Amino acid sequence: MTEQELTDKVVASFDGARDDRFREVMRALVRHAHAFVRETRLTEEEWSAAIAFLTAAGDITTDTRQEFVLLSDVLGVSMLTVAVNEPGDGEATESTVLGPFFVQDSPGIELGGDIAGGASGEPSWVEGRVTGPDGTPVAGARIEVWEADDDGMYDVQYDDGELAGRAHLFTDSEGRYRFWGLTPTPYPIPDDGPVGRLLDHAGRSPLRAPHLHFKVTEPGHRPLITHIFVAGDPGLDADSVFGVKDSLVRPFDRRPAGTPTPDGRRVEGTWTSASFDIVLRKE
Ligand code: BEZ
Ligand code: FE
């Protein structure tokens, strides 16, 4: 049997699959996997090393540590899946990667509330408006926000099980929202496992460009998963998961200590402010 005959035979082995989509995806997977082996002339030792790598990824994966998501992220597969499914229409706010640190049941806060909940960092006032594509305000949209503290840690990476640096709030009747968060700082994706070793072997940095995560949902509109990134940050061009889009970069303007805040809150030291208007797509 030639190499091509083998590929054709394996592809054909899915001909009888009951589900059309499953058949299509599995045939394509076999074609591309075989093409990869042929193109690289993969050795048996290399294939064993790949199996050992995937086994290690499985071994380190728990409810709070998902090594396969990290692998998908650093290979750009997560962002390519976003690009294929949320191509952007030039009007709606662009999507980016969800990442592994979203938590379903975040604390609720009032408009103007603080998401820090004990997470350390420079306070940042974030505000904006949620509208539909025609500029109509979207009232009652649920906005989930989450971010790392200034040590580069998400709450789910703390030992104490406390939620911090995350919350949800709802837009007002004009689609407006505002809250206190933390000025985003760079942090490494978890790099003490096989994906970290892969990055190290490649001479790649595990750092993510500083960002603040958003998930915005409202019945009648498509859910939006995105971040905002800090304008001028040197890491924007080297995000380890390829998540940066120019349209999502925002100035976080720094105010000197003592500058009055938008809501009259007293802040020790400097603080920043950022504005992010969000356009949702119709369902
Ligand atoms: C994050 O932004 O939280 C993230 C995204 C991808 C991999 C690791 C972390
Ligand atoms: Fe993040």
Tab-separated table of C-alpha atoms and ligand atoms in Angstrom:
chain	number	residue	atom	x	y	z
A	1	MET	CA	0.000	0.000	0.000
A	2	THR	CA	1.396	3.432	-0.895
A	3	GLU	CA	1.274	6.335	1.585
A	4	GLN	CA	-1.582	7.902	-0.398
A	5	GLU	CA	-3.513	4.610	-0.554
A	6	LEU	CA	-3.298	4.346	3.228
A	7	THR	CA	-4.615	7.902	3.651
A	8	ASP	CA	-7.475	7.241	1.221
A	9	LYS	CA	-8.415	4.046	3.046
A	10	VAL	CA	-8.524	5.729	6.459
A	11	VAL	CA	-10.514	8.682	5.067
A	12	ALA	CA	-12.988	6.226	3.510
A	13	SER	CA	-13.368	4.412	6.838
A	14	PHE	CA	-15.548	7.340	7.951
A	15	ASP	CA	-17.865	7.138	4.919
A	16	GLY	CA	-20.541	5.324	6.893
A	17	ALA	CA	-20.657	7.796	9.789
A	18	ARG	CA	-24.294	8.659	10.585
A	19	ASP	CA	-23.661	12.326	11.367
A	20	ASP	CA	-22.719	14.438	8.309
A	21	ARG	CA	-20.656	16.967	10.227
A	22	PHE	CA	-18.772	14.282	12.170
A	23	ARG	CA	-17.953	12.542	8.861
A	24	GLU	CA	-16.699	15.791	7.305
A	25	VAL	CA	-14.558	16.774	10.298
A	26	MET	CA	-13.017	13.325	10.784
A	27	ARG	CA	-12.148	12.923	7.097
A	28	ALA	CA	-10.446	16.325	7.122
A	29	LEU	CA	-8.637	15.521	10.375
A	30	VAL	CA	-7.210	12.325	8.877
A	31	ARG	CA	-6.190	14.062	5.634
A	32	HIS	CA	-4.380	16.863	7.491
A	33	ALA	CA	-2.765	14.604	10.112
A	34	HIS	CA	-1.447	12.317	7.381
A	35	ALA	CA	-0.215	15.286	5.348
A	36	PHE	CA	1.660	16.514	8.449
A	37	VAL	CA	3.389	13.145	8.928
A	38	ARG	CA	4.317	13.003	5.234
A	39	GLU	CA	5.505	16.616	5.028
A	40	THR	CA	7.744	16.367	8.108
A	41	ARG	CA	8.754	12.718	7.473
A	42	LEU	CA	7.953	12.281	11.181
A	43	THR	CA	10.171	9.712	12.906
A	44	GLU	CA	8.806	7.068	15.267
A	45	GLU	CA	10.785	8.656	18.134
A	46	GLU	CA	9.186	12.030	17.390
A	47	TRP	CA	5.712	10.507	17.371
A	48	SER	CA	6.426	8.821	20.740
A	49	ALA	CA	7.610	12.187	22.096
A	50	ALA	CA	4.370	13.787	20.898
A	51	ILE	CA	2.325	11.081	22.663
A	52	ALA	CA	4.381	11.605	25.843
A	53	PHE	CA	3.738	15.358	25.590
A	54	LEU	CA	-0.039	14.860	25.292
A	55	THR	CA	0.033	12.354	28.165
A	56	ALA	CA	1.801	14.947	30.356
A	57	ALA	CA	-0.800	17.542	29.330
A	58	GLY	CA	-3.524	15.152	30.454
A	59	ASP	CA	-1.730	14.369	33.724
A	60	ILE	CA	-1.454	18.043	34.761
A	61	THR	CA	-5.034	18.929	33.779
A	62	THR	CA	-7.506	19.422	36.657
A	63	ASP	CA	-10.772	21.340	37.163
A	64	THR	CA	-8.771	24.564	37.505
A	65	ARG	CA	-5.784	23.832	35.210
A	66	GLN	CA	-6.586	23.078	31.568
A	67	GLU	CA	-3.362	22.308	29.721
A	68	PHE	CA	-5.133	21.476	26.443
A	69	VAL	CA	-6.721	24.951	26.352
A	70	LEU	CA	-3.249	26.426	26.874
A	71	LEU	CA	-1.883	24.267	24.052
A	72	SER	CA	-4.665	25.391	21.733
A	73	ASP	CA	-3.983	29.000	22.783
A	74	VAL	CA	-0.211	29.012	22.214
A	75	LEU	CA	-0.614	27.276	18.846
A	76	GLY	CA	-3.053	30.003	17.757
A	77	VAL	CA	-5.844	27.444	17.289
A	78	SER	CA	-8.110	29.215	19.799
A	79	MET	CA	-7.707	32.541	17.991
A	80	LEU	CA	-8.175	30.897	14.584
A	81	THR	CA	-11.429	29.346	15.823
A	82	VAL	CA	-12.509	32.820	16.996
A	83	ALA	CA	-11.563	34.250	13.569
A	84	VAL	CA	-13.574	31.581	11.736
A	85	ASN	CA	-16.666	31.918	13.921
A	86	GLU	CA	-16.594	35.647	14.792
A	87	PRO	CA	-15.078	37.134	11.637
A	88	GLY	CA	-16.008	40.716	12.500
A	89	ASP	CA	-18.113	42.913	10.283
A	90	GLY	CA	-16.311	46.227	10.701
A	91	GLU	CA	-19.092	47.488	12.990
A	92	ALA	CA	-19.434	45.149	15.944
A	93	THR	CA	-16.776	44.934	18.659
A	94	GLU	CA	-14.199	42.273	17.828
A	95	SER	CA	-13.866	39.052	19.803
A	96	THR	CA	-10.792	37.489	21.284
A	97	VAL	CA	-9.844	34.393	23.242
A	98	LEU	CA	-11.806	33.402	26.396
A	99	GLY	CA	-8.809	31.922	28.236
A	100	PRO	CA	-8.990	29.440	31.098
A	101	PHE	CA	-9.859	31.822	33.958
A	102	PHE	CA	-13.536	32.604	33.364
A	103	VAL	CA	-15.740	31.626	36.328
A	104	GLN	CA	-19.489	31.157	35.947
A	105	ASP	CA	-20.691	32.612	39.274
A	106	SER	CA	-18.898	35.917	39.760
A	107	PRO	CA	-20.060	38.422	42.404
A	108	GLY	CA	-22.577	41.024	41.257
A	109	ILE	CA	-21.741	44.722	41.691
A	110	GLU	CA	-23.725	47.939	41.223
A	111	LEU	CA	-22.791	50.385	38.461
A	112	GLY	CA	-19.659	52.176	39.665
A	113	GLY	CA	-18.778	49.288	42.019
A	114	ASP	CA	-15.347	47.735	42.484
A	115	ILE	CA	-14.381	44.349	41.046
A	116	ALA	CA	-11.087	44.087	42.988
A	117	GLY	CA	-12.500	42.293	46.056
A	118	GLY	CA	-9.042	42.327	47.656
A	119	ALA	CA	-6.964	41.790	44.475
A	120	SER	CA	-3.968	44.150	44.527
A	121	GLY	CA	-3.171	46.751	41.886
A	122	GLU	CA	-3.538	50.326	40.733
A	123	PRO	CA	-7.246	51.333	40.626
A	124	SER	CA	-8.662	51.888	37.157
A	125	TRP	CA	-11.986	53.520	36.300
A	126	VAL	CA	-13.529	51.788	33.262
A	127	GLU	CA	-16.664	53.035	31.564
A	128	GLY	CA	-18.507	52.787	28.286
A	129	ARG	CA	-21.734	52.133	26.518
A	130	VAL	CA	-23.235	48.991	24.997
A	131	THR	CA	-25.221	49.476	21.787
A	132	GLY	CA	-26.576	47.435	18.904
A	133	PRO	CA	-25.149	47.837	15.393
A	134	ASP	CA	-27.472	50.791	14.698
A	135	GLY	CA	-26.392	52.653	17.835
A	136	THR	CA	-29.494	51.743	19.856
A	137	PRO	CA	-28.545	51.432	23.553
A	138	VAL	CA	-28.657	47.907	24.941
A	139	ALA	CA	-30.136	48.183	28.432
A	140	GLY	CA	-29.757	45.379	30.973
A	141	ALA	CA	-26.794	43.742	29.201
A	142	ARG	CA	-24.856	41.514	31.581
A	143	ILE	CA	-21.161	42.420	31.599
A	144	GLU	CA	-18.725	39.958	33.163
A	145	VAL	CA	-15.257	41.351	33.792
A	146	TRP	CA	-12.198	39.543	35.129
A	147	GLU	CA	-8.478	40.192	35.356
A	148	ALA	CA	-5.212	39.246	37.047
A	149	ASP	CA	-3.866	41.151	40.057
A	150	ASP	CA	-0.603	43.094	39.830
A	151	ASP	CA	1.328	39.940	40.777
A	152	GLY	CA	-0.017	38.393	37.588
A	153	MET	CA	-2.344	35.988	39.401
A	154	TYR	CA	-6.044	35.292	38.853
A	155	ASP	CA	-8.121	34.525	41.943
A	156	VAL	CA	-8.551	30.888	40.852
A	157	GLN	CA	-4.776	30.548	41.170
A	158	TYR	CA	-4.839	31.714	44.818
A	159	ASP	CA	-4.881	29.045	47.533
A	160	ASP	CA	-7.752	30.566	49.539
A	161	GLY	CA	-10.621	29.924	47.095
A	162	GLU	CA	-11.795	33.570	47.378
A	163	LEU	CA	-13.163	35.313	44.271
A	164	ALA	CA	-11.309	38.566	43.461
A	165	GLY	CA	-10.612	40.656	40.400
A	166	ARG	CA	-13.909	39.627	38.834
A	167	ALA	CA	-17.565	40.658	38.938
A	168	HIS	CA	-20.648	41.167	36.837
A	169	LEU	CA	-22.848	44.219	36.400
A	170	PHE	CA	-25.698	45.326	34.136
A	171	THR	CA	-25.962	48.298	31.780
A	172	ASP	CA	-28.434	51.071	32.649
A	173	SER	CA	-31.377	52.239	30.510
A	174	GLU	CA	-28.962	54.126	28.205
A	175	GLY	CA	-26.691	51.109	27.804
A	176	ARG	CA	-24.028	52.709	30.013
A	177	TYR	CA	-21.741	50.908	32.448
A	178	ARG	CA	-18.909	51.896	34.770
A	179	PHE	CA	-16.816	50.170	37.401
A	180	TRP	CA	-13.538	50.278	39.267
A	181	GLY	CA	-11.050	47.616	38.171
A	182	LEU	CA	-7.250	47.376	38.235
A	183	THR	CA	-4.846	48.737	35.631
A	184	PRO	CA	-3.908	45.544	33.732
A	185	THR	CA	-0.307	44.348	34.049
A	186	PRO	CA	1.569	41.638	32.078
A	187	TYR	CA	1.461	38.072	33.418
A	188	PRO	CA	2.688	34.667	32.227
A	189	ILE	CA	0.224	31.974	31.227
A	190	PRO	CA	0.764	28.931	33.508
A	191	ASP	CA	4.145	27.709	32.276
A	192	ASP	CA	5.185	25.039	34.791
A	193	GLY	CA	3.839	22.189	32.628
A	194	PRO	CA	4.393	20.738	29.156
A	195	VAL	CA	3.116	23.861	27.368
A	196	GLY	CA	5.598	25.998	29.335
A	197	ARG	CA	8.388	23.597	28.307
A	198	LEU	CA	7.256	23.849	24.683
A	199	LEU	CA	7.423	27.674	24.840
A	200	ASP	CA	10.845	27.510	26.502
A	201	HIS	CA	12.117	25.118	23.820
A	202	ALA	CA	10.868	27.545	21.170
A	203	GLY	CA	12.491	30.546	22.871
A	204	ARG	CA	9.022	32.073	23.262
A	205	SER	CA	7.817	34.184	26.174
A	206	PRO	CA	4.793	32.974	28.179
A	207	LEU	CA	3.711	36.600	28.814
A	208	ARG	CA	0.275	37.864	27.871
A	209	ALA	CA	-0.119	41.499	26.879
A	210	PRO	CA	-1.850	43.327	29.781
A	211	HIS	CA	-5.626	43.074	29.384
A	212	LEU	CA	-9.020	43.128	31.037
A	213	HIS	CA	-11.534	40.422	30.041
A	214	PHE	CA	-15.164	41.119	29.089
A	215	LYS	CA	-18.058	38.785	28.374
A	216	VAL	CA	-21.233	40.626	27.372
A	217	THR	CA	-24.577	38.878	27.016
A	218	GLU	CA	-28.095	40.066	26.295
A	219	PRO	CA	-30.969	38.080	24.796
A	220	GLY	CA	-31.469	39.236	21.198
A	221	HIS	CA	-27.756	39.880	20.634
A	222	ARG	CA	-24.840	37.563	20.004
A	223	PRO	CA	-22.696	37.013	23.123
A	224	LEU	CA	-19.371	38.842	22.946
A	225	ILE	CA	-16.151	37.494	24.490
A	226	THR	CA	-13.305	39.948	24.319
A	227	HIS	CA	-10.595	41.914	26.183
A	228	ILE	CA	-9.267	45.423	26.173
A	229	PHE	CA	-5.505	45.873	25.974
A	230	VAL	CA	-3.344	48.712	27.293
A	231	ALA	CA	-2.209	51.156	24.596
A	232	GLY	CA	1.545	51.675	24.431
A	233	ASP	CA	2.415	48.471	26.279
A	234	PRO	CA	5.609	46.901	24.862
A	235	GLY	CA	4.047	43.430	25.018
A	236	LEU	CA	1.262	44.134	22.534
A	237	ASP	CA	3.235	42.618	19.649
A	238	ALA	CA	4.297	39.502	21.520
A	239	ASP	CA	1.155	38.170	23.188
A	240	SER	CA	1.768	34.468	23.895
A	241	VAL	CA	-1.735	33.485	22.701
A	242	PHE	CA	-1.973	35.875	19.699
A	243	GLY	CA	-5.077	37.530	21.189
A	244	VAL	CA	-4.330	41.211	20.465
A	245	LYS	CA	-6.458	43.066	17.908
A	246	ASP	CA	-5.784	46.729	17.179
A	247	SER	CA	-9.452	47.651	17.645
A	248	LEU	CA	-9.296	46.416	21.259
A	249	VAL	CA	-6.335	48.553	22.355
A	250	ARG	CA	-7.381	51.402	24.654
A	251	PRO	CA	-5.485	54.171	26.460
A	252	PHE	CA	-5.409	53.690	30.226
A	253	ASP	CA	-4.699	57.320	31.132
A	254	ARG	CA	-2.782	57.668	34.382
A	255	ARG	CA	-3.785	60.458	36.832
A	256	PRO	CA	-1.448	61.830	39.467
A	257	ALA	CA	-2.174	61.056	43.117
A	258	GLY	CA	-4.821	63.391	44.470
A	259	THR	CA	-6.685	63.860	41.155
A	260	PRO	CA	-10.447	63.813	41.868
A	261	THR	CA	-12.093	60.617	40.636
A	262	PRO	CA	-15.225	60.424	38.438
A	263	ASP	CA	-17.405	59.171	41.292
A	264	GLY	CA	-15.734	61.080	44.130
A	265	ARG	CA	-14.057	57.989	45.562
A	266	ARG	CA	-10.877	58.745	47.496
A	267	VAL	CA	-7.929	56.885	45.971
A	268	GLU	CA	-4.481	56.671	47.547
A	269	GLY	CA	-1.845	57.211	44.845
A	270	THR	CA	-2.234	57.186	41.092
A	271	TRP	CA	-5.193	55.755	39.189
A	272	THR	CA	-6.020	55.247	35.527
A	273	SER	CA	-9.134	55.514	33.412
A	274	ALA	CA	-10.207	53.760	30.230
A	275	SER	CA	-13.232	53.985	28.011
A	276	PHE	CA	-14.646	51.073	25.996
A	277	ASP	CA	-17.824	51.344	23.952
A	278	ILE	CA	-19.176	47.974	22.910
A	279	VAL	CA	-21.233	47.197	19.809
A	280	LEU	CA	-23.102	43.879	19.882
A	281	ARG	CA	-24.297	41.993	16.836
A	282	LYS	CA	-27.945	41.020	16.453
A	283	GLU	CA	-28.677	37.349	17.162
B	1	BEZ	C1	-6.078	34.700	29.852
B	1	BEZ	O1	-6.129	35.731	29.268
B	1	BEZ	O2	-6.556	34.684	30.957
B	1	BEZ	C2	-5.411	33.521	29.218
B	1	BEZ	C3	-5.650	33.258	27.898
B	1	BEZ	C4	-5.029	32.162	27.312
B	1	BEZ	C5	-4.191	31.361	28.044
B	1	BEZ	C6	-3.955	31.658	29.384
B	1	BEZ	C7	-4.553	32.752	29.963
B	2	FE	FE	-6.314	36.972	31.055
